[in-house]
Tab-separated table of C-alpha atoms and ligand atoms in Angstrom:
chain	number	residue	atom	x	y	z
A	1	UNK	CA	0.000	0.000	0.000
A	2	UNK	CA	1.329	3.471	-0.772
A	3	UNK	CA	1.875	5.763	2.127
A	4	UNK	CA	-0.704	8.531	2.584
A	5	UNK	CA	0.535	12.124	2.671
A	6	UNK	CA	1.011	13.428	6.185
A	7	UNK	CA	-0.202	16.833	7.413
A	8	UNK	CA	0.658	18.678	10.596
A	9	UNK	CA	-2.249	20.821	11.842
A	10	UNK	CA	-1.900	23.311	14.653
A	11	UNK	CA	-4.744	25.131	16.377
A	12	UNK	CA	-5.476	25.809	20.027
A	13	UNK	CA	-9.200	25.171	19.588
A	14	UNK	CA	-9.829	21.424	19.810
A	15	UNK	CA	-13.078	21.739	17.783
A	16	UNK	CA	-11.341	23.314	14.824
A	17	UNK	CA	-8.489	20.856	15.076
A	18	UNK	CA	-10.918	17.989	14.938
A	19	UNK	CA	-12.866	19.469	12.042
A	20	UNK	CA	-9.705	20.040	9.995
A	21	UNK	CA	-8.574	16.517	10.866
A	22	UNK	CA	-11.803	14.956	9.593
A	23	UNK	CA	-11.754	17.058	6.427
A	24	UNK	CA	-8.198	16.078	5.605
A	25	UNK	CA	-8.821	12.409	6.337
A	26	UNK	CA	-11.670	12.531	3.823
A	27	UNK	CA	-9.175	13.869	1.305
A	28	UNK	CA	-6.961	10.858	1.924
A	29	UNK	CA	-4.429	12.621	4.107
A	30	UNK	CA	-3.083	11.444	7.472
A	31	UNK	CA	-2.794	14.080	10.174
A	32	UNK	CA	-0.930	14.785	13.368
A	33	UNK	CA	-2.312	17.503	15.620
A	34	UNK	CA	-0.710	20.078	17.881
A	35	UNK	CA	-2.311	22.658	20.152
A	36	UNK	CA	0.713	24.882	20.573
A	37	UNK	CA	4.130	25.652	19.105
A	38	UNK	CA	5.984	23.376	21.504
A	39	UNK	CA	4.011	20.308	20.409
A	40	UNK	CA	4.378	21.394	16.794
A	41	UNK	CA	8.188	21.554	17.063
A	42	UNK	CA	8.224	18.077	18.621
A	43	UNK	CA	6.143	16.619	15.809
A	44	UNK	CA	8.334	18.317	13.215
A	45	UNK	CA	11.352	16.785	14.858
A	46	UNK	CA	9.983	13.251	14.819
A	47	UNK	CA	8.115	13.017	11.510
A	48	UNK	CA	8.382	13.859	7.884
A	49	UNK	CA	5.402	15.982	6.852
A	50	UNK	CA	4.086	16.882	3.416
A	51	UNK	CA	2.163	19.962	4.498
A	52	UNK	CA	1.576	22.063	7.587
A	53	UNK	CA	-1.506	24.156	8.404
A	54	UNK	CA	-1.303	26.503	11.340
A	55	UNK	CA	-3.566	28.909	13.122
A	56	UNK	CA	-2.227	32.414	13.684
A	57	UNK	CA	-2.710	32.865	17.407
A	58	UNK	CA	-1.338	30.125	19.642
A	59	UNK	CA	-0.882	29.988	23.415
A	60	UNK	CA	2.922	30.023	23.325
A	61	UNK	CA	3.566	32.192	20.255
A	62	UNK	CA	2.171	32.856	16.820
A	63	UNK	CA	1.920	31.185	13.436
A	64	UNK	CA	4.476	33.545	11.929
A	65	UNK	CA	7.139	32.168	14.258
A	66	UNK	CA	6.303	28.704	13.044
A	67	UNK	CA	6.528	29.828	9.409
A	68	UNK	CA	9.990	31.220	10.107
A	69	UNK	CA	11.069	28.104	11.984
A	70	UNK	CA	9.965	25.876	9.120
A	71	UNK	CA	11.616	28.114	6.522
A	72	UNK	CA	14.858	27.776	8.413
A	73	UNK	CA	14.777	24.101	9.321
A	74	UNK	CA	12.492	22.432	6.769
A	75	UNK	CA	12.521	24.734	3.722
A	76	UNK	CA	10.928	22.041	1.546
A	77	UNK	CA	7.813	21.819	3.712
A	78	UNK	CA	4.890	23.976	2.520
A	79	UNK	CA	3.209	25.746	5.416
A	80	UNK	CA	-0.077	27.641	5.206
A	81	UNK	CA	-1.469	30.050	7.748
A	82	UNK	CA	-5.104	30.215	8.830
A	83	UNK	CA	-6.033	33.805	9.654
A	84	UNK	CA	-9.067	35.586	11.039
A	85	UNK	CA	-11.371	36.711	8.267
A	86	UNK	CA	-10.196	39.886	6.553
A	87	UNK	CA	-6.834	40.004	8.294
A	88	UNK	CA	-4.936	40.505	5.088
A	89	UNK	CA	-1.920	42.137	6.689
A	90	UNK	CA	-0.976	39.067	8.661
A	91	UNK	CA	-1.561	36.854	5.655
A	92	UNK	CA	0.751	39.067	3.630
A	93	UNK	CA	3.411	39.058	6.341
A	94	UNK	CA	3.217	35.282	6.462
A	95	UNK	CA	3.772	34.982	2.729
A	96	UNK	CA	6.668	37.398	2.906
A	97	UNK	CA	8.147	35.157	5.591
A	98	UNK	CA	7.855	32.200	3.222
A	99	UNK	CA	4.402	30.736	3.896
A	100	UNK	CA	3.119	28.794	0.949
A	101	UNK	CA	-0.388	30.313	1.131
A	102	UNK	CA	-3.080	31.325	3.601
A	103	UNK	CA	-6.724	30.560	4.337
A	104	UNK	CA	-9.141	32.833	6.095
A	105	UNK	CA	-11.636	31.707	8.692
A	106	UNK	CA	-14.190	30.265	8.373
A	107	UNK	CA	-12.225	27.872	6.213
A	108	UNK	CA	-13.841	27.381	2.826
A	109	UNK	CA	-13.643	23.733	1.841
A	110	UNK	CA	-12.959	24.174	-1.846
A	111	UNK	CA	-10.206	26.691	-1.057
A	112	UNK	CA	-8.719	24.184	1.391
A	113	UNK	CA	-8.849	21.454	-1.223
A	114	UNK	CA	-7.102	23.656	-3.824
A	115	UNK	CA	-4.452	24.640	-1.338
A	116	UNK	CA	-3.726	21.072	-0.287
A	117	UNK	CA	-3.572	19.780	-3.808
A	118	UNK	CA	-1.101	22.512	-4.880
A	119	UNK	CA	1.006	21.937	-1.786
A	120	UNK	CA	1.185	18.187	-2.303
A	121	UNK	CA	2.303	18.629	-5.890
A	122	UNK	CA	5.357	20.549	-4.691
A	123	UNK	CA	7.335	17.560	-3.564
A	124	UNK	CA	5.699	14.887	-5.699
A	125	UNK	CA	8.078	12.860	-7.886
A	126	UNK	CA	6.171	14.045	-10.958
A	127	UNK	CA	6.815	17.666	-10.092
A	128	UNK	CA	10.488	16.906	-9.559
A	129	UNK	CA	10.626	15.364	-13.010
A	130	UNK	CA	8.798	18.315	-14.522
A	131	UNK	CA	11.461	20.580	-13.098
A	132	UNK	CA	14.092	18.737	-15.028
A	133	UNK	CA	12.254	18.722	-18.331
A	134	UNK	CA	10.819	22.185	-17.830
A	135	UNK	CA	7.914	23.102	-20.050
A	136	UNK	CA	9.171	26.580	-20.681
A	137	UNK	CA	12.166	25.839	-22.873
A	138	UNK	CA	13.609	29.287	-22.329
A	139	UNK	CA	16.519	29.606	-19.961
A	140	UNK	CA	17.432	32.533	-17.807
A	141	UNK	CA	21.022	33.105	-18.799
A	142	UNK	CA	23.433	34.800	-16.443
A	143	UNK	CA	25.686	33.989	-13.533
A	144	UNK	CA	26.698	37.387	-12.235
A	145	UNK	CA	25.911	37.742	-8.515
A	146	UNK	CA	22.666	39.680	-9.200
A	147	UNK	CA	21.461	36.939	-11.534
A	148	UNK	CA	22.364	34.104	-9.177
A	149	UNK	CA	20.405	35.894	-6.489
A	150	UNK	CA	17.466	36.344	-8.879
A	151	UNK	CA	17.469	32.654	-9.799
A	152	UNK	CA	17.418	31.673	-6.164
A	153	UNK	CA	14.506	34.003	-5.473
A	154	UNK	CA	12.611	32.587	-8.460
A	155	UNK	CA	13.009	29.076	-7.090
A	156	UNK	CA	11.784	30.134	-3.681
A	157	UNK	CA	8.832	32.046	-5.088
A	158	UNK	CA	7.853	29.225	-7.397
A	159	UNK	CA	7.060	27.154	-4.322
A	160	UNK	CA	4.707	29.753	-2.893
A	161	UNK	CA	1.295	30.990	-3.945
A	162	UNK	CA	2.066	34.589	-3.042
A	163	UNK	CA	1.332	37.291	-5.605
A	164	UNK	CA	4.577	38.672	-6.986
A	165	UNK	CA	5.095	42.039	-8.615
A	166	UNK	CA	7.993	42.051	-11.058
A	167	UNK	CA	9.590	45.394	-11.631
A	168	UNK	CA	12.300	46.294	-14.102
A	169	UNK	CA	13.143	48.369	-17.151
A	170	UNK	CA	11.663	47.328	-20.424
A	171	UNK	CA	13.292	44.330	-22.056
A	172	UNK	CA	15.005	43.077	-18.878
A	173	UNK	CA	13.194	39.721	-18.888
A	174	UNK	CA	10.171	40.333	-16.643
A	175	UNK	CA	7.913	38.013	-18.594
A	176	UNK	CA	10.582	35.334	-18.713
A	177	UNK	CA	10.927	35.549	-14.918
A	178	UNK	CA	7.141	35.247	-14.505
A	179	UNK	CA	7.115	32.158	-16.730
A	180	UNK	CA	9.879	30.537	-14.725
A	181	UNK	CA	8.064	31.179	-11.439
A	182	UNK	CA	5.055	29.430	-12.950
A	183	UNK	CA	6.788	26.512	-14.658
A	184	UNK	CA	9.009	25.649	-11.725
A	185	UNK	CA	6.055	25.550	-9.345
A	186	UNK	CA	3.122	23.256	-8.563
A	187	UNK	CA	0.890	24.980	-11.099
A	188	UNK	CA	3.109	24.069	-14.034
A	189	UNK	CA	0.640	21.556	-15.469
A	190	UNK	CA	-2.024	24.273	-15.714
A	191	UNK	CA	-1.962	27.285	-18.029
A	192	UNK	CA	0.268	30.338	-17.774
A	193	UNK	CA	-1.838	33.129	-19.221
A	194	UNK	CA	-0.045	36.388	-19.965
A	195	UNK	CA	-2.150	39.474	-20.548
A	196	UNK	CA	-0.929	42.876	-21.602
A	197	UNK	CA	-3.153	45.216	-19.615
A	198	UNK	CA	-2.277	48.112	-21.880
A	199	UNK	CA	-3.434	46.331	-25.009
A	200	UNK	CA	-7.078	45.638	-24.137
A	201	UNK	CA	-9.540	48.380	-25.132
A	202	UNK	CA	-11.178	49.659	-21.950
A	203	UNK	CA	-14.708	48.874	-23.096
A	204	UNK	CA	-13.781	45.202	-23.563
A	205	UNK	CA	-11.756	44.841	-20.414
A	206	UNK	CA	-14.373	43.495	-18.061
A	207	UNK	CA	-15.497	40.868	-20.522
A	208	UNK	CA	-11.896	39.910	-21.342
A	209	UNK	CA	-11.031	39.395	-17.688
A	210	UNK	CA	-14.243	37.901	-16.390
A	211	UNK	CA	-15.980	36.543	-19.493
A	212	UNK	CA	-19.518	37.243	-20.618
A	213	UNK	CA	-22.864	35.593	-21.090
A	214	UNK	CA	-24.440	35.225	-24.506
A	215	UNK	CA	-26.495	38.304	-25.386
A	216	UNK	CA	-25.042	40.458	-22.595
A	217	UNK	CA	-24.077	43.135	-25.135
A	218	UNK	CA	-24.296	43.665	-28.883
A	219	UNK	CA	-22.131	41.147	-30.617
A	220	UNK	CA	-21.892	38.665	-27.740
A	221	UNK	CA	-23.352	35.741	-29.636
A	222	UNK	CA	-22.179	33.070	-27.218
A	223	UNK	CA	-20.886	32.615	-23.688
A	224	UNK	CA	-17.218	33.421	-23.421
A	225	UNK	CA	-14.749	32.523	-20.697
A	226	UNK	CA	-12.621	35.297	-19.285
A	227	UNK	CA	-8.871	35.236	-18.663
A	228	UNK	CA	-9.350	34.300	-15.000
A	229	UNK	CA	-11.250	31.173	-15.972
A	230	UNK	CA	-8.762	30.331	-18.697
A	231	UNK	CA	-5.983	30.501	-16.118
A	232	UNK	CA	-7.871	28.368	-13.587
A	233	UNK	CA	-5.452	26.191	-11.657
A	234	UNK	CA	-2.564	28.113	-13.166
A	235	UNK	CA	-1.146	31.608	-13.281
A	236	UNK	CA	-2.470	34.878	-14.638
A	237	UNK	CA	0.369	37.214	-15.565
A	238	UNK	CA	-0.814	40.825	-15.597
A	239	UNK	CA	1.802	42.559	-17.687
A	240	UNK	CA	1.969	46.366	-17.736
A	241	UNK	CA	-0.428	46.430	-14.806
A	242	UNK	CA	0.042	50.183	-14.375
A	243	UNK	CA	-1.995	50.597	-17.563
A	244	UNK	CA	-5.188	49.324	-15.937
A	245	UNK	CA	-7.874	52.018	-15.700
A	246	UNK	CA	-8.953	52.789	-12.131
A	247	UNK	CA	-12.452	51.354	-12.500
A	248	UNK	CA	-10.961	48.075	-13.674
A	249	UNK	CA	-8.531	48.083	-10.761
A	250	UNK	CA	-11.506	47.966	-8.379
A	251	UNK	CA	-13.005	44.978	-10.168
A	252	UNK	CA	-9.696	43.189	-10.327
A	253	UNK	CA	-9.087	43.665	-6.622
A	254	UNK	CA	-12.501	42.196	-5.889
A	255	UNK	CA	-11.870	39.137	-8.043
A	256	UNK	CA	-8.481	38.552	-6.411
A	257	UNK	CA	-9.853	38.898	-2.897
A	258	UNK	CA	-12.983	36.843	-3.394
A	259	UNK	CA	-11.202	34.288	-5.586
A	260	UNK	CA	-14.240	34.369	-7.840
A	261	UNK	CA	-15.486	36.206	-10.932
A	262	UNK	CA	-18.848	37.239	-12.260
A	263	UNK	CA	-19.097	37.189	-16.074
A	264	UNK	CA	-20.653	40.262	-17.713
A	265	UNK	CA	-24.408	39.622	-17.886
A	266	UNK	CA	-24.131	36.657	-15.509
A	267	UNK	CA	-26.011	36.398	-12.250
A	268	UNK	CA	-23.679	34.205	-10.254
A	269	UNK	CA	-20.080	34.090	-9.143
A	270	UNK	CA	-17.715	31.447	-10.459
A	271	UNK	CA	-14.917	30.317	-8.156
A	272	UNK	CA	-11.430	30.503	-9.684
A	273	UNK	CA	-8.105	29.283	-8.389
A	274	UNK	CA	-5.486	31.524	-9.928
A	275	UNK	CA	-2.092	32.767	-8.852
A	276	UNK	CA	-1.491	36.401	-9.768
A	277	UNK	CA	1.866	37.582	-11.035
A	278	UNK	CA	2.182	41.105	-12.387
A	279	UNK	CA	4.791	43.341	-13.935
A	280	UNK	CA	5.451	46.912	-14.892
A	281	UNK	CA	8.395	49.100	-15.815
A	282	UNK	CA	6.767	51.913	-13.820
A	283	UNK	CA	7.380	52.679	-10.193
A	284	UNK	CA	3.974	51.612	-8.857
A	285	UNK	CA	4.473	53.251	-5.490
A	286	UNK	CA	4.927	56.595	-7.214
A	287	UNK	CA	1.709	56.003	-9.138
A	288	UNK	CA	-0.038	55.214	-5.853
A	289	UNK	CA	1.223	58.471	-4.392
A	290	UNK	CA	-0.166	60.340	-7.402
A	291	UNK	CA	-3.511	58.556	-7.073
A	292	UNK	CA	-3.025	56.884	-10.426
A	293	UNK	CA	-2.929	53.402	-8.980
A	294	UNK	CA	-5.111	52.122	-6.164
A	295	UNK	CA	-3.254	51.556	-2.947
A	296	UNK	CA	-5.418	48.577	-1.936
A	297	UNK	CA	-4.714	46.788	-5.214
A	298	UNK	CA	-1.041	47.681	-4.912
A	299	UNK	CA	-0.762	45.960	-1.525
A	300	UNK	CA	-2.667	42.948	-2.802
A	301	UNK	CA	-0.528	42.282	-5.884
A	302	UNK	CA	2.744	43.491	-4.434
A	303	UNK	CA	3.032	41.009	-1.578
A	304	UNK	CA	6.479	40.228	-2.849
A	305	UNK	CA	8.405	42.518	-5.134
A	306	UNK	CA	11.106	41.294	-7.410
A	307	UNK	CA	13.371	43.550	-9.422
A	308	UNK	CA	14.974	42.342	-12.607
A	309	UNK	CA	18.232	44.300	-12.984
A	310	UNK	CA	19.048	46.195	-16.188
A	311	UNK	CA	21.614	44.596	-18.472
A	312	UNK	CA	24.190	47.321	-17.764
A	313	UNK	CA	24.325	46.061	-14.176
A	314	UNK	CA	25.357	42.603	-15.373
A	315	UNK	CA	27.808	43.421	-18.135
A	316	UNK	CA	29.766	40.225	-17.467
A	317	UNK	CA	26.726	38.213	-18.587
A	318	UNK	CA	26.725	39.855	-22.022
A	319	UNK	CA	29.072	37.359	-23.777
A	320	UNK	CA	27.070	34.353	-22.566
A	321	UNK	CA	23.745	35.987	-23.307
A	322	UNK	CA	24.896	37.047	-26.763
A	323	UNK	CA	26.104	33.522	-27.443
A	324	UNK	CA	22.798	31.989	-26.302
A	325	UNK	CA	20.711	34.428	-28.311
A	326	UNK	CA	22.975	34.003	-31.363
A	327	UNK	CA	22.381	30.261	-31.269
A	328	UNK	CA	18.639	30.691	-31.152
A	329	UNK	CA	18.580	33.362	-33.832
A	330	UNK	CA	20.914	31.600	-36.201
A	331	UNK	CA	18.763	28.478	-36.090
A	332	UNK	CA	15.761	30.676	-36.823
A	333	UNK	CA	17.480	32.302	-39.794
A	334	UNK	CA	19.116	29.137	-41.056
A	335	UNK	CA	22.674	30.458	-40.707
A	336	UNK	CA	24.026	28.144	-38.071
A	337	UNK	CA	27.717	28.942	-38.463
A	338	UNK	CA	27.525	32.637	-37.735
A	339	UNK	CA	29.407	33.870	-34.685
A	340	UNK	CA	30.548	37.106	-33.046
A	341	UNK	CA	34.121	38.325	-33.437
A	342	UNK	CA	36.012	39.012	-30.215
A	343	UNK	CA	35.929	42.736	-31.026
A	344	UNK	CA	32.171	42.606	-31.527
A	345	UNK	CA	31.707	41.013	-28.112
A	346	UNK	CA	33.910	43.694	-26.611
A	347	UNK	CA	31.858	46.379	-28.348
A	348	UNK	CA	28.628	44.911	-26.946
A	349	UNK	CA	30.105	45.021	-23.471
A	350	UNK	CA	30.623	48.776	-23.724
A	351	UNK	CA	27.145	49.553	-25.038
A	352	UNK	CA	24.618	50.768	-22.425
A	353	UNK	CA	21.554	48.828	-23.733
A	354	UNK	CA	18.697	51.161	-22.828
A	355	UNK	CA	16.366	48.468	-24.232
A	356	UNK	CA	18.143	45.689	-22.308
A	357	UNK	CA	18.018	42.071	-23.494
A	358	UNK	CA	15.277	42.710	-26.006
A	359	UNK	CA	17.552	45.301	-27.617
A	360	UNK	CA	20.485	42.879	-27.581
A	361	UNK	CA	18.253	40.381	-29.372
A	362	UNK	CA	17.311	42.961	-32.006
A	363	UNK	CA	20.903	44.047	-32.519
A	364	UNK	CA	22.031	40.453	-33.030
A	365	UNK	CA	19.164	39.660	-35.347
A	366	UNK	CA	19.993	42.652	-37.498
A	367	UNK	CA	23.688	41.753	-37.456
A	368	UNK	CA	22.994	38.164	-38.504
A	369	UNK	CA	20.967	39.354	-41.469
A	370	UNK	CA	23.385	42.053	-42.510
A	371	UNK	CA	26.768	40.397	-42.082
A	372	UNK	CA	28.409	39.138	-45.240
A	373	UNK	CA	30.556	36.323	-43.896
A	374	UNK	CA	30.205	34.021	-40.938
A	375	UNK	CA	31.932	36.268	-38.453
A	376	UNK	CA	29.929	39.219	-37.185
A	377	UNK	CA	32.113	42.316	-37.060
A	378	UNK	CA	31.780	45.446	-34.932
A	379	UNK	CA	30.292	47.340	-37.875
A	380	UNK	CA	27.579	44.727	-38.382
A	381	UNK	CA	26.317	45.545	-34.915
A	382	UNK	CA	25.477	49.025	-36.160
A	383	UNK	CA	25.709	50.529	-32.697
A	384	UNK	CA	26.810	53.966	-33.891
A	385	UNK	CA	28.779	55.850	-31.310
A	386	UNK	CA	26.517	55.095	-28.369
A	387	UNK	CA	28.518	54.007	-25.419
A	388	UNK	CA	31.701	53.840	-27.423
A	389	UNK	CA	34.049	55.467	-25.008
A	390	UNK	CA	36.932	55.966	-27.403
A	391	UNK	CA	35.259	58.353	-29.852
A	392	UNK	CA	32.889	61.222	-29.461
A	393	UNK	CA	29.961	62.377	-31.545
A	394	UNK	CA	31.073	65.884	-32.543
A	395	UNK	CA	34.193	64.825	-34.407
A	396	UNK	CA	32.206	62.131	-36.165
A	397	UNK	CA	29.496	64.504	-37.386
A	398	UNK	CA	32.162	66.713	-38.954
A	399	UNK	CA	33.393	63.671	-40.819
A	400	UNK	CA	30.087	62.934	-42.522
A	401	UNK	CA	30.842	62.470	-46.238
A	402	UNK	CA	29.721	65.173	-48.659
A	403	UNK	CA	27.158	63.119	-50.496
A	404	UNK	CA	25.000	63.072	-47.378
A	405	UNK	CA	24.767	66.805	-47.292
A	406	UNK	CA	22.106	66.548	-49.986
A	407	UNK	CA	20.154	64.040	-47.912
A	408	UNK	CA	16.594	64.852	-46.724
A	409	UNK	CA	16.371	67.145	-43.719
A	410	UNK	CA	16.011	65.504	-40.361
A	411	UNK	CA	13.268	67.876	-39.121
A	412	UNK	CA	11.874	66.346	-35.960
A	413	UNK	CA	12.797	62.775	-36.794
A	414	UNK	CA	14.840	60.709	-34.382
A	415	UNK	CA	18.252	59.693	-35.635
A	416	UNK	CA	17.030	56.148	-36.322
A	417	UNK	CA	13.988	57.317	-38.269
A	418	UNK	CA	16.087	59.782	-40.192
A	419	UNK	CA	18.608	57.111	-41.156
A	420	UNK	CA	15.776	54.835	-42.213
A	421	UNK	CA	14.424	57.593	-44.406
A	422	UNK	CA	17.799	57.923	-46.120
A	423	UNK	CA	18.032	54.140	-46.483
A	424	UNK	CA	14.583	53.952	-48.049
A	425	UNK	CA	15.394	56.664	-50.595
A	426	UNK	CA	18.670	54.974	-51.571
A	427	UNK	CA	17.065	51.548	-51.875
A	428	UNK	CA	14.177	52.838	-53.969
A	429	UNK	CA	16.641	54.652	-56.232
A	430	UNK	CA	18.695	51.493	-56.636
A	431	UNK	CA	15.576	49.458	-57.393
A	432	UNK	CA	14.534	52.004	-60.014
A	433	UNK	CA	17.972	51.857	-61.630
A	434	UNK	CA	17.855	48.090	-61.763
A	435	UNK	CA	14.232	47.904	-62.941
A	436	UNK	CA	13.097	46.304	-59.719
A	437	UNK	CA	15.708	43.532	-59.792
A	438	UNK	CA	16.552	43.046	-56.108
A	439	UNK	CA	19.788	41.126	-56.663
A	440	UNK	CA	21.097	43.866	-58.922
A	441	UNK	CA	19.909	46.638	-56.597
A	442	UNK	CA	21.700	44.949	-53.711
A	443	UNK	CA	24.890	44.889	-55.786
A	444	UNK	CA	24.548	48.568	-56.589
A	445	UNK	CA	24.246	49.308	-52.880
A	446	UNK	CA	27.115	47.003	-51.940
A	447	UNK	CA	25.026	44.840	-49.650
A	448	UNK	CA	24.165	41.145	-49.723
A	449	UNK	CA	20.868	39.877	-51.111
A	450	UNK	CA	19.980	38.681	-47.642
A	451	UNK	CA	20.533	42.176	-46.270
A	452	UNK	CA	18.454	43.603	-49.106
A	453	UNK	CA	15.551	41.294	-48.326
A	454	UNK	CA	15.769	42.173	-44.645
A	455	UNK	CA	15.804	45.900	-45.320
A	456	UNK	CA	12.880	45.734	-47.758
A	457	UNK	CA	10.853	43.977	-45.124
A	458	UNK	CA	11.933	46.271	-42.327
A	459	UNK	CA	11.362	49.459	-44.296
A	460	UNK	CA	8.111	48.073	-45.731
A	461	UNK	CA	9.152	48.716	-49.322
A	462	UNK	CA	6.947	46.832	-51.780
B	501	ATP	N1	18.473	36.263	-18.779
B	501	ATP	C1	17.953	35.954	-19.982
B	501	ATP	N2	18.390	34.861	-20.648
B	501	ATP	C2	17.909	34.577	-21.847
B	501	ATP	N3	16.973	35.273	-22.502
B	501	ATP	C3	16.486	36.373	-21.894
B	501	ATP	C4	16.934	36.754	-20.597
B	501	ATP	N4	16.264	37.851	-20.239
B	501	ATP	C5	15.437	38.150	-21.246
B	501	ATP	N5	15.557	37.263	-22.255
B	501	ATP	C6	14.839	37.298	-23.533
B	501	ATP	O1	14.738	38.677	-23.904
B	501	ATP	C7	13.461	38.985	-24.444
B	501	ATP	C8	12.794	40.041	-23.603
B	501	ATP	O2	12.406	39.480	-22.360
B	501	ATP	P1	10.968	39.738	-21.714
B	501	ATP	O3	9.918	39.824	-22.757
B	501	ATP	O4	10.777	38.753	-20.636
B	501	ATP	O5	11.246	41.188	-21.113
B	501	ATP	P2	10.245	42.223	-20.439
B	501	ATP	O6	10.953	42.786	-19.289
B	501	ATP	O7	8.934	41.576	-20.217
B	501	ATP	O8	10.168	43.296	-21.589
B	501	ATP	P3	9.070	44.435	-21.868
B	501	ATP	O9	9.256	45.450	-20.813
B	501	ATP	O10	9.487	44.909	-23.213
B	501	ATP	O11	7.732	43.780	-21.829
B	501	ATP	C9	12.694	37.679	-24.470
B	501	ATP	O12	12.834	37.092	-25.736
B	501	ATP	C10	13.390	36.838	-23.417
B	501	ATP	O13	13.262	35.463	-23.663
B	502	MG	MG1	7.035	42.176	-21.006
């Protein structure tokens, strides 16, 4: 016979202890009971538990102490706190201290069931296997101290149900971090649903999040599930959360607190079991201070805050990252032998990357398409003078060759847009001269056919 999972339950009220015990037994779980911290520590010492549920107030201490004790001595053991109804602050403190999740009194049975089943998945052999094979094939590259720290935090957070707010400049890898938290955790078999809060038109928002009933508004010809329901059992990743309009923030807060949603035009609530991760490049606290983001929602989603550092704070990771991205991109473009010259790597290391890893990806993709041989040179990176400490812009602008003096005026265009304008004119001229023959036009311009094709696509030239 296989061994049943074992739970440790701690509460100073014998009635509650008994009730929890019966409920868990019905779920096929063995229990040991304790009425105070001292008994709990003894049990922990003598047994190997799969989950621990503890009340907050105990005769010889509180549940938070137990959470901390378990974090320190049995970090693999998921512990959940049972709090008085509405006492969010304690629940949040507990999760910050490493609690797996919390339940409020009176304990709702379906919430208890969800909690137990997630907790038991944490240390199941299947979950351990899943960690190895990882569904999200993407890796978080980097072994500078800040990245090692980040990886460790991700692992820790993946074992908890706490809402995490991921902050960081654009392109730093916020979505990748959210995915890893999901795929390394007990929800990995259920969906990870990312949603860009800035991309949903405000009039559709409620129905997108919570679903709608057939006929609830013009055009709603059938029932539709919302994002919360689609993410049931899994994770909802609210990207660019600062973009949510205030009225939607209220509704979102309600759904998160009640763990249920009401579809537009529906007359009943539907329970959902969703972990909320969110991200923004904005400083949310500043938005709260300016009344642009609701404080109550902020505290609810920001139980744990994680900052993904900008690439310029992990310069030593650039060679590895570039190598990893090059491999992926060259497979994508069918040019598997392309590589970066040592000088090109050096050049990348001195560039400030305002757009972070996403920008590095773009730079490499462009270089792969533009380079003529297999080795990518500094010039193929097309980084201009930015961040190049050895030259400065004024001397360069004096060196601009004469033929460009007849070029179109820059007006209010950014440098990039201006250069694209010049490129477009030159390419169109070359195409005219060669009667639309791309190979010949490329020759006239001294670029490869591959580069020509790339530029035509990028500049949207028909
Ligand atoms: N450490 C890393 N290792 C490997 N790839 C990475 C790393 N960080 C980011 N990437 C890749 O860089 C790209 C940008 O990452 P991601 O979309 O997660 O950033 P983001 O912070 O969400 O950006 P944005 O602010 O633009 O939404 C993705 O293709 C991602 O896979
Ligand atoms: Mg993103």
